[in-house]
Amino acid sequence: MKNTYVAIMAGGVGSRFWPMSREVRPKQFLDMLDNGESLLEMTFKRFAQLVPEENIYIVTNQLYAQPIAEMFPQISSDQILAEPSRRNTAPCVAYVSYKVFQKNPEANLIVAPSDHLIKDEVSFGAIMQKGVDFVSENNSLLTLGIRPEWANTGYGYINFLQEEVSPGIHKVKTFTEKPDKELAKHFLQSGDYLWNSGMFLWSVEAIVSAFRTLMPEMADLFDDRLDKFNSAEEDKAIEVIYSQCRNISIDYGIMEKAENTFVVPASFGWCDLGTWSSLWDESDKDDKSNAVLGANTSLYDAKGNMVVSSSNKLVILQGLEDYIVIDTDDVLLVCKKEEEQRIKAFNADARKDLGDKFV
Amino acid sequence: MKNTYVAIMAGGVGSRFWPMSREVRPKQFLDMLDNGESLLEMTFKRFAQLVPEENIYIVTNQLYAQPIAEMFPQISSDQILAEPSRRNTAPCVAYVSYKVFQKNPEANLIVAPSDHLIKDEVSFGAIMQKGVDFVSENNSLLTLGIRPEWANTGYGYINFLQEEVSPGIHKVKTFTEKPDKELAKHFLQSGDYLWNSGMFLWSVEAIVSAFRTLMPEMADLFDDRLDKFNSAEEDKAIEVIYSQCRNISIDYGIMEKAENTFVVPASFGWCDLGTWSSLWDESDKDDKSNAVLGANTSLYDAKGNMVVSSSNKLVILQGLEDYIVIDTDDVLLVCKKEEEQRIKAFNADARKDLGDKFV
């Protein structure tokens, strides 16, 4: 794709996957599907089918810049954007957008999380092509919406107009936060709602323009230092910018406020792998619906469990149904699947009681 | 106690405590009560209150002779009897009995497992004294019977005559195998039954005489080599004897057949710590009846569990009731308490599937 760049967002921890994901070993570095590749590697490879590798940027926390450089020896250090602190997605998107804008103001940019699963890569490529074609000709902020498969209450939704503005592209009516079960059912039935995937396509000109209009304070920070990008002074400029940046999401800061938001509906087998249950959904399972990652297991009277351990360990479970069993070197977690939203709180309790040892 | 020797039987593995107990780290070496002492150390100390340390013998497997020597630097290597193979309790009792008999034919001998828990050591000492007094004056095989507290189906029982032959000493009518629940209830109600503790008292003359009468083939093996005991040739003699010895228990080989069996009923807070549930019974518990050994735990909606891990590990359990959770370096076991009798089978399955790695 001509003039197209990709920004992979890889700065999070994935704390809902604690204790497998850790500050020093975040979710996107993990071989979550037990196929020998981390989610970040899978994401990089997916985009490397679509654009030249030198057009792929990885935006991450400073903590992870070095391990990422080692993971991708083929890319230059300039392609790894190290954020000095976590400031949610708006500063992160601004950083990579301004950087590409400074380099090539004609460029298009695809922004994508590093930890999503895409099953049908051919259709994914076709959708990306369609999206890039659209944004290269229209001053628009395009999101990728996933046709909902069930009334998931863990995702944000996009309400769109049925009328196509271009083949397969629709105007966004509103973005909505995570709904309750009733509302999610209504969204599913109406046919007017899509899951918000967190993947975006735009020309850098369009997104920079959106920042200038909708988040002028943040835009000023970047515009004032535009000439530092792609220079030896970039890191220093970013230090200063981040120290003054608001902590705000791109959805809240830009997408929900912009007038020129569009969506391309897709159904290429997407999963954001946001929780253990979603990983269980996507994993191979035995005839008792147990999904096992990395461990030797002997399962007796055990059904519907998600089991993760190391291949050096023998895990024997008897009489467990619909549990998450995560065994790492220093933390063992056994928790009902239906209670997995409490894992963040368990992590917080551990931090409170035991300090940073298990974070 | 004059002329009194003690034989601590410490050759087993305690496979019902797998994966915490292992071939190389058997139950009696473990700090099962989290008090800084192994069961074997506790047993040794208990008897060292009653007899001189040089009169305490530890009968064990060759595998464990070296670690036991390191555990008890105060005893001589002659006090550690290393069996070349596991042949059940009859050969083990014969070995130590003949050895003491060769050294001091007037001696009395207390035979006791290494892995039982005794809570009231004062009463224990008084009972031992009473027993030794009796056996030193009577040609008798005396067992220690525990007044049953409930209808346990995991123990053998001793049916005794209420009439005392000497204060606190009764004639044994029969030994019975582990009963079913109904029978165990009947035993409990009748008042004529005691739990078979596996602790014995006798003069070495009486037990050697019993072997000669009731197990003449085995007795011949030992009698033929009596002059080798307590000499440089003892180990070699034992190799030969064990290679020809039957695999048989002292209960089956001697106690159930002898005419001169007596029992001293006791209630000094005894537990054979035979299973995880019995350990749970004996352990300190939190206000939700969870017993935790060695681990940092965070327990949520968790009741009645037995949890064992290392102090380096954080164990988080949510929504578990009446489970055993045993986490070792290389094996994790989660099993309902009521299914704990299957642990031996889990171990056997692991051995079949994965070889000796986790034995």
GROMACS .gro file of C-alpha atoms in nm, chain A residues 37-355:
model
  319
   37GLU     CA    1   0.481  -1.666   1.861
   38SER     CA    2   0.394  -1.377   2.085
   39LEU     CA    3   0.084  -1.172   2.007
   40LEU     CA    4   0.309  -0.882   1.910
   41GLU     CA    5   0.504  -1.100   1.668
   42MET     CA    6   0.180  -1.224   1.515
   43THR     CA    7   0.055  -0.866   1.477
   44PHE     CA    8   0.381  -0.749   1.321
   45LYS     CA    9   0.381  -1.036   1.073
   46ARG     CA   10   0.020  -0.966   0.979
   47PHE     CA   11   0.101  -0.607   0.885
   48ALA     CA   12   0.429  -0.701   0.719
   49GLN     CA   13   0.208  -0.873   0.458
   50LEU     CA   14   0.050  -0.538   0.380
   51VAL     CA   15   0.321  -0.271   0.409
   52PRO     CA   16   0.701  -0.268   0.395
   53GLU     CA   17   0.855  -0.359   0.733
   54GLU     CA   18   1.028  -0.022   0.748
   55ASN     CA   19   0.684   0.141   0.757
   56ILE     CA   20   0.581  -0.041   1.074
   57TYR     CA   21   0.623   0.150   1.399
   58ILE     CA   22   0.584  -0.006   1.741
   59VAL     CA   23   0.475   0.237   2.010
   60THR     CA   24   0.556   0.108   2.354
   61ASN     CA   25   0.668   0.197   2.701
   62GLN     CA   26   1.039   0.272   2.755
   63LEU     CA   27   1.047  -0.045   2.967
   64TYR     CA   28   0.986  -0.258   2.662
   65ALA     CA   29   1.192  -0.079   2.394
   66GLN     CA   30   1.496  -0.300   2.444
   67PRO     CA   31   1.313  -0.636   2.447
   68ILE     CA   32   1.118  -0.528   2.138
   69ALA     CA   33   1.438  -0.432   1.958
   70GLU     CA   34   1.568  -0.782   2.032
   71MET     CA   35   1.243  -0.939   1.914
   72PHE     CA   36   1.260  -0.758   1.577
   73PRO     CA   37   1.623  -0.734   1.473
   74GLN     CA   38   1.509  -0.642   1.121
   75ILE     CA   39   1.367  -0.304   1.219
   76SER     CA   40   1.561   0.011   1.305
   77SER     CA   41   1.555   0.165   1.651
   78ASP     CA   42   1.376   0.461   1.491
   79GLN     CA   43   1.073   0.238   1.439
   80ILE     CA   44   1.037   0.172   1.812
   81LEU     CA   45   0.868   0.467   1.979
   82ALA     CA   46   0.934   0.457   2.353
   83GLU     CA   47   0.686   0.643   2.567
   84PRO     CA   48   0.840   0.779   2.885
   85SER     CA   49   0.517   0.719   3.079
   86ARG     CA   50   0.173   0.568   3.034
   87ARG     CA   51  -0.069   0.840   2.926
   88ASN     CA   52  -0.347   0.632   2.767
   89THR     CA   53  -0.396   0.618   2.389
   90ALA     CA   54  -0.436   0.982   2.279
   91PRO     CA   55  -0.073   1.090   2.341
   92CYS     CA   56   0.045   0.762   2.198
   93VAL     CA   57  -0.152   0.812   1.876
   94ALA     CA   58  -0.044   1.176   1.859
   95TYR     CA   59   0.321   1.078   1.896
   96VAL     CA   60   0.326   0.832   1.608
   97SER     CA   61   0.094   1.045   1.392
   98TYR     CA   62   0.309   1.357   1.424
   99LYS     CA   63   0.624   1.156   1.368
  100VAL     CA   64   0.493   1.010   1.044
  101PHE     CA   65   0.340   1.347   0.949
  102GLN     CA   66   0.678   1.515   0.990
  103LYS     CA   67   0.840   1.252   0.773
  104ASN     CA   68   0.570   1.220   0.510
  105PRO     CA   69   0.266   1.449   0.528
  106GLU     CA   70   0.095   1.250   0.251
  107ALA     CA   71   0.106   0.929   0.449
  108ASN     CA   72  -0.181   0.711   0.562
  109LEU     CA   73  -0.162   0.547   0.900
  110ILE     CA   74  -0.315   0.231   1.039
  111VAL     CA   75  -0.325   0.220   1.419
  112ALA     CA   76  -0.372  -0.122   1.577
  113PRO     CA   77  -0.333  -0.287   1.916
  114SER     CA   78  -0.057  -0.545   1.948
  115ASP     CA   79  -0.261  -0.809   2.124
  116HIS     CA   80  -0.562  -0.884   1.907
  117LEU     CA   81  -0.625  -1.207   1.730
  118ILE     CA   82  -0.729  -1.211   1.364
  119LYS     CA   83  -0.825  -1.542   1.214
  120ASP     CA   84  -0.894  -1.462   0.851
  121GLU     CA   85  -0.588  -1.269   0.744
  122VAL     CA   86  -0.695  -1.252   0.379
  123SER     CA   87  -1.015  -1.072   0.460
  124PHE     CA   88  -0.825  -0.860   0.708
  125GLY     CA   89  -0.589  -0.751   0.431
  126ALA     CA   90  -0.878  -0.672   0.199
  127ILE     CA   91  -1.051  -0.459   0.463
  128MET     CA   92  -0.728  -0.272   0.535
  129GLN     CA   93  -0.685  -0.202   0.164
  130LYS     CA   94  -1.041  -0.076   0.137
  131GLY     CA   95  -0.991   0.144   0.444
  132VAL     CA   96  -0.664   0.289   0.323
  133ASP     CA   97  -0.820   0.365  -0.017
  134PHE     CA   98  -1.101   0.547   0.156
  135VAL     CA   99  -0.891   0.755   0.397
  136SER     CA  100  -0.640   0.848   0.131
  137GLU     CA  101  -0.919   1.016  -0.062
  138ASN     CA  102  -1.134   1.151   0.220
  139ASN     CA  103  -1.052   1.364   0.521
  140SER     CA  104  -1.188   1.105   0.757
  141LEU     CA  105  -1.119   0.909   1.071
  142LEU     CA  106  -1.204   0.551   0.996
  143THR     CA  107  -1.249   0.283   1.258
  144LEU     CA  108  -1.273  -0.084   1.215
  145GLY     CA  109  -1.599  -0.223   1.354
  146ILE     CA  110  -1.654  -0.591   1.415
  147ARG     CA  111  -1.992  -0.743   1.339
  148PRO     CA  112  -2.102  -0.860   1.685
  149GLU     CA  113  -2.141  -1.233   1.736
  150TRP     CA  114  -2.311  -1.217   2.075
  151ALA     CA  115  -2.422  -0.969   2.339
  152ASN     CA  116  -2.075  -0.906   2.482
  153THR     CA  117  -2.078  -0.653   2.766
  154GLY     CA  118  -1.701  -0.617   2.771
  155TYR     CA  119  -1.669  -0.415   2.451
  156GLY     CA  120  -1.757  -0.065   2.344
  157TYR     CA  121  -2.002  -0.047   2.051
  158ILE     CA  122  -2.026   0.172   1.742
  159ASN     CA  123  -2.369   0.281   1.622
  160PHE     CA  124  -2.353   0.334   1.244
  161LEU     CA  125  -2.581   0.448   0.962
  162GLN     CA  126  -2.680   0.169   0.726
  163GLU     CA  127  -2.632   0.385   0.418
  164GLU     CA  128  -2.290   0.336   0.258
  165VAL     CA  129  -2.085   0.647   0.183
  166SER     CA  130  -1.854   0.433  -0.024
  167PRO     CA  131  -1.867   0.054  -0.077
  168GLY     CA  132  -1.846  -0.102   0.271
  169ILE     CA  133  -1.792   0.229   0.452
  170HIS     CA  134  -2.049   0.388   0.681
  171LYS     CA  135  -2.087   0.706   0.876
  172VAL     CA  136  -2.057   0.661   1.253
  173LYS     CA  137  -2.357   0.785   1.449
  174THR     CA  138  -2.218   0.743   1.801
  175PHE     CA  139  -1.965   0.551   2.002
  176THR     CA  140  -2.102   0.392   2.316
  177GLU     CA  141  -1.932   0.265   2.629
  178LYS     CA  142  -1.962  -0.095   2.747
  179PRO     CA  143  -2.335  -0.169   2.771
  180ASP     CA  144  -2.519  -0.377   3.028
  181LYS     CA  145  -2.656  -0.715   2.923
  182GLU     CA  146  -2.999  -0.589   2.818
  183LEU     CA  147  -2.857  -0.308   2.609
  184ALA     CA  148  -2.598  -0.540   2.455
  185LYS     CA  149  -2.880  -0.771   2.346
  186HIS     CA  150  -3.062  -0.479   2.194
  187PHE     CA  151  -2.746  -0.368   2.011
  188LEU     CA  152  -2.698  -0.718   1.874
  189GLN     CA  153  -3.058  -0.749   1.750
  190SER     CA  154  -3.078  -0.404   1.592
  191GLY     CA  155  -2.803  -0.470   1.338
  192ASP     CA  156  -2.694  -0.105   1.370
  193TYR     CA  157  -2.410  -0.171   1.612
  194LEU     CA  158  -2.057  -0.299   1.576
  195TRP     CA  159  -1.791  -0.388   1.830
  196ASN     CA  160  -1.530  -0.115   1.862
  197SER     CA  161  -1.208  -0.292   1.772
  198GLY     CA  162  -0.967  -0.013   1.864
  199MET     CA  163  -0.818  -0.025   1.514
  200PHE     CA  164  -0.809   0.302   1.321
  201LEU     CA  165  -0.717   0.418   0.974
  202TRP     CA  166  -0.657   0.777   0.866
  203SER     CA  167  -0.428   1.002   0.673
  204VAL     CA  168  -0.178   1.165   0.906
  205GLU     CA  169  -0.307   1.496   0.780
  206ALA     CA  170  -0.661   1.409   0.897
  207ILE     CA  171  -0.557   1.295   1.243
  208VAL     CA  172  -0.319   1.585   1.301
  209SER     CA  173  -0.595   1.818   1.192
  210ALA     CA  174  -0.834   1.644   1.436
  211PHE     CA  175  -0.586   1.690   1.721
  212ARG     CA  176  -0.546   2.057   1.635
  213THR     CA  177  -0.923   2.110   1.636
  214LEU     CA  178  -1.038   1.882   1.919
  215MET     CA  179  -0.737   1.864   2.150
  216PRO     CA  180  -0.557   2.190   2.079
  217GLU     CA  181  -0.353   2.186   2.400
  218MET     CA  182  -0.209   1.847   2.323
  219ALA     CA  183  -0.164   1.940   1.956
  220ASP     CA  184   0.032   2.250   2.058
  221LEU     CA  185   0.277   2.039   2.255
  222PHE     CA  186   0.348   1.834   1.944
  223ASP     CA  187   0.329   2.115   1.688
  224ASP     CA  188   0.576   2.324   1.887
  225ARG     CA  189   0.832   2.047   1.852
  226LEU     CA  190   0.744   1.915   1.507
  227ASP     CA  191   1.096   1.976   1.375
  228LYS     CA  192   1.246   1.756   1.649
  229PHE     CA  193   1.072   1.443   1.522
  230ASN     CA  194   1.291   1.207   1.324
  231SER     CA  195   1.593   1.388   1.461
  232ALA     CA  196   1.839   1.321   1.743
  233GLU     CA  197   1.628   1.544   1.964
  234GLU     CA  198   1.308   1.341   1.936
  235ASP     CA  199   1.347   1.152   2.265
  236LYS     CA  200   1.411   1.471   2.457
  237ALA     CA  201   1.113   1.643   2.296
  238ILE     CA  202   0.892   1.348   2.384
  239GLU     CA  203   1.008   1.361   2.746
  240VAL     CA  204   0.893   1.720   2.766
  241ILE     CA  205   0.566   1.660   2.581
  242TYR     CA  206   0.471   1.358   2.791
  243SER     CA  207   0.543   1.540   3.114
  244GLN     CA  208   0.274   1.790   3.015
  245CYS     CA  209   0.029   1.561   2.835
  246ARG     CA  210  -0.316   1.472   2.965
  247ASN     CA  211  -0.393   1.110   3.033
  248ILE     CA  212  -0.680   1.051   2.790
  249SER     CA  213  -0.796   0.794   2.539
  250ILE     CA  214  -0.814   0.855   2.164
  251ASP     CA  215  -1.176   0.742   2.174
  252TYR     CA  216  -1.275   1.000   2.431
  253GLY     CA  217  -1.042   1.277   2.310
  254ILE     CA  218  -1.100   1.250   1.936
  255MET     CA  219  -1.331   0.980   1.804
  256GLU     CA  220  -1.638   1.059   2.012
  257LYS     CA  221  -1.611   1.429   1.930
  258ALA     CA  222  -1.506   1.433   1.566
  259GLU     CA  223  -1.762   1.486   1.287
  260ASN     CA  224  -1.572   1.292   1.022
  261THR     CA  225  -1.578   0.947   1.179
  262PHE     CA  226  -1.655   0.648   0.962
  263VAL     CA  227  -1.654   0.277   1.016
  264VAL     CA  228  -1.577  -0.022   0.801
  265PRO     CA  229  -1.769  -0.328   0.928
  266ALA     CA  230  -1.569  -0.646   0.927
  267SER     CA  231  -1.601  -1.008   1.023
  268PHE     CA  232  -1.266  -1.173   0.989
  269GLY     CA  233  -1.267  -1.369   1.314
  270TRP     CA  234  -1.152  -1.108   1.558
  271CYS     CA  235  -1.081  -1.142   1.926
  272ASP     CA  236  -0.920  -0.885   2.149
  273LEU     CA  237  -0.798  -1.159   2.386
  274GLY     CA  238  -0.897  -0.932   2.666
  275THR     CA  239  -0.962  -1.189   2.937
  276TRP     CA  240  -0.886  -1.547   3.027
  277SER     CA  241  -1.234  -1.646   2.914
  278SER     CA  242  -1.176  -1.492   2.573
  279LEU     CA  243  -0.849  -1.681   2.549
  280TRP     CA  244  -1.032  -1.999   2.652
  281ASP     CA  245  -1.286  -1.925   2.376
  282GLU     CA  246  -1.008  -1.906   2.118
  283SER     CA  247  -0.797  -2.196   2.239
  284ASP     CA  248  -0.798  -2.558   2.132
  285LYS     CA  249  -0.987  -2.762   2.387
  286ASP     CA  250  -1.000  -3.128   2.488
  287ASP     CA  251  -1.321  -3.330   2.476
  288LYS     CA  252  -1.415  -3.193   2.819
  289SER     CA  253  -1.368  -2.833   2.699
  290ASN     CA  254  -1.048  -2.783   2.894
  291ALA     CA  255  -0.799  -2.547   2.731
  292VAL     CA  256  -0.439  -2.603   2.834
  293LEU     CA  257  -0.150  -2.371   2.767
  294GLY     CA  258   0.206  -2.493   2.814
  295ALA     CA  259   0.152  -2.749   3.088
  296ASN     CA  260   0.159  -3.124   3.123
  297THR     CA  261  -0.183  -3.193   3.263
  298SER     CA  262  -0.371  -3.486   3.407
  299LEU     CA  263  -0.733  -3.387   3.434
  300TYR     CA  264  -0.990  -3.589   3.626
  301ASP     CA  265  -1.358  -3.487   3.650
  302ALA     CA  266  -1.246  -3.152   3.511
  303LYS     CA  267  -1.451  -2.956   3.259
  304GLY     CA  268  -1.435  -2.618   3.092
  305ASN     CA  269  -1.114  -2.507   3.260
  306MET     CA  270  -0.846  -2.272   3.132
  307VAL     CA  271  -0.512  -2.406   3.253
  308VAL     CA  272  -0.178  -2.231   3.210
  309SER     CA  273   0.154  -2.345   3.346
  310SER     CA  274   0.503  -2.419   3.225
  311SER     CA  275   0.590  -2.728   3.028
  312ASN     CA  276   0.824  -2.833   3.310
  313LYS     CA  277   0.536  -2.872   3.546
  314LEU     CA  278   0.280  -3.145   3.587
  315VAL     CA  279  -0.063  -3.003   3.668
  316ILE     CA  280  -0.316  -3.248   3.811
  317LEU     CA  281  -0.669  -3.123   3.853
  318GLN     CA  282  -0.955  -3.321   3.998
  319GLY     CA  283  -1.312  -3.204   4.034
  320LEU     CA  284  -1.280  -2.855   3.887
  321GLU     CA  285  -1.535  -2.711   3.647
  322ASP     CA  286  -1.509  -2.376   3.471
  323TYR     CA  287  -1.204  -2.254   3.658
  324ILE     CA  288  -0.898  -2.057   3.557
  325VAL     CA  289  -0.578  -2.218   3.687
  326ILE     CA  290  -0.270  -2.008   3.621
  327ASP     CA  291   0.055  -2.131   3.764
  328THR     CA  292   0.366  -1.919   3.722
  329ASP     CA  293   0.703  -1.947   3.896
  330ASP     CA  294   0.594  -1.726   4.181
  331VAL     CA  295   0.216  -1.698   4.171
  332LEU     CA  296  -0.059  -1.960   4.157
  333LEU     CA  297  -0.409  -1.838   4.079
  334VAL     CA  298  -0.718  -2.059   4.092
  335CYS     CA  299  -1.036  -1.865   4.019
  336LYS     CA  300  -1.379  -1.936   3.879
  337LYS     CA  301  -1.402  -1.821   3.518
  338GLU     CA  302  -1.715  -1.624   3.596
  339GLU     CA  303  -1.520  -1.427   3.858
  340GLU     CA  304  -1.230  -1.334   3.632
  341GLN     CA  305  -1.310  -0.964   3.645
  342ARG     CA  306  -1.182  -0.976   4.005
  343ILE     CA  307  -0.830  -1.070   3.897
  344LYS     CA  308  -0.728  -0.704   3.877
  345ALA     CA  309  -0.842  -0.663   4.237
  346PHE     CA  310  -0.650  -0.976   4.344
  347ASN     CA  311  -0.343  -0.820   4.184
  348ALA     CA  312  -0.407  -0.492   4.368
  349ASP     CA  313  -0.449  -0.679   4.699
  350ALA     CA  314  -0.122  -0.862   4.641
  351ARG     CA  315   0.051  -0.532   4.567
  352LYS     CA  316  -0.091  -0.380   4.884
  353ASP     CA  317   0.003  -0.675   5.103
  354LEU     CA  318   0.330  -0.785   4.950
  355GLY     CA  319   0.466  -0.484   4.762
   0.00000   0.00000   0.00000
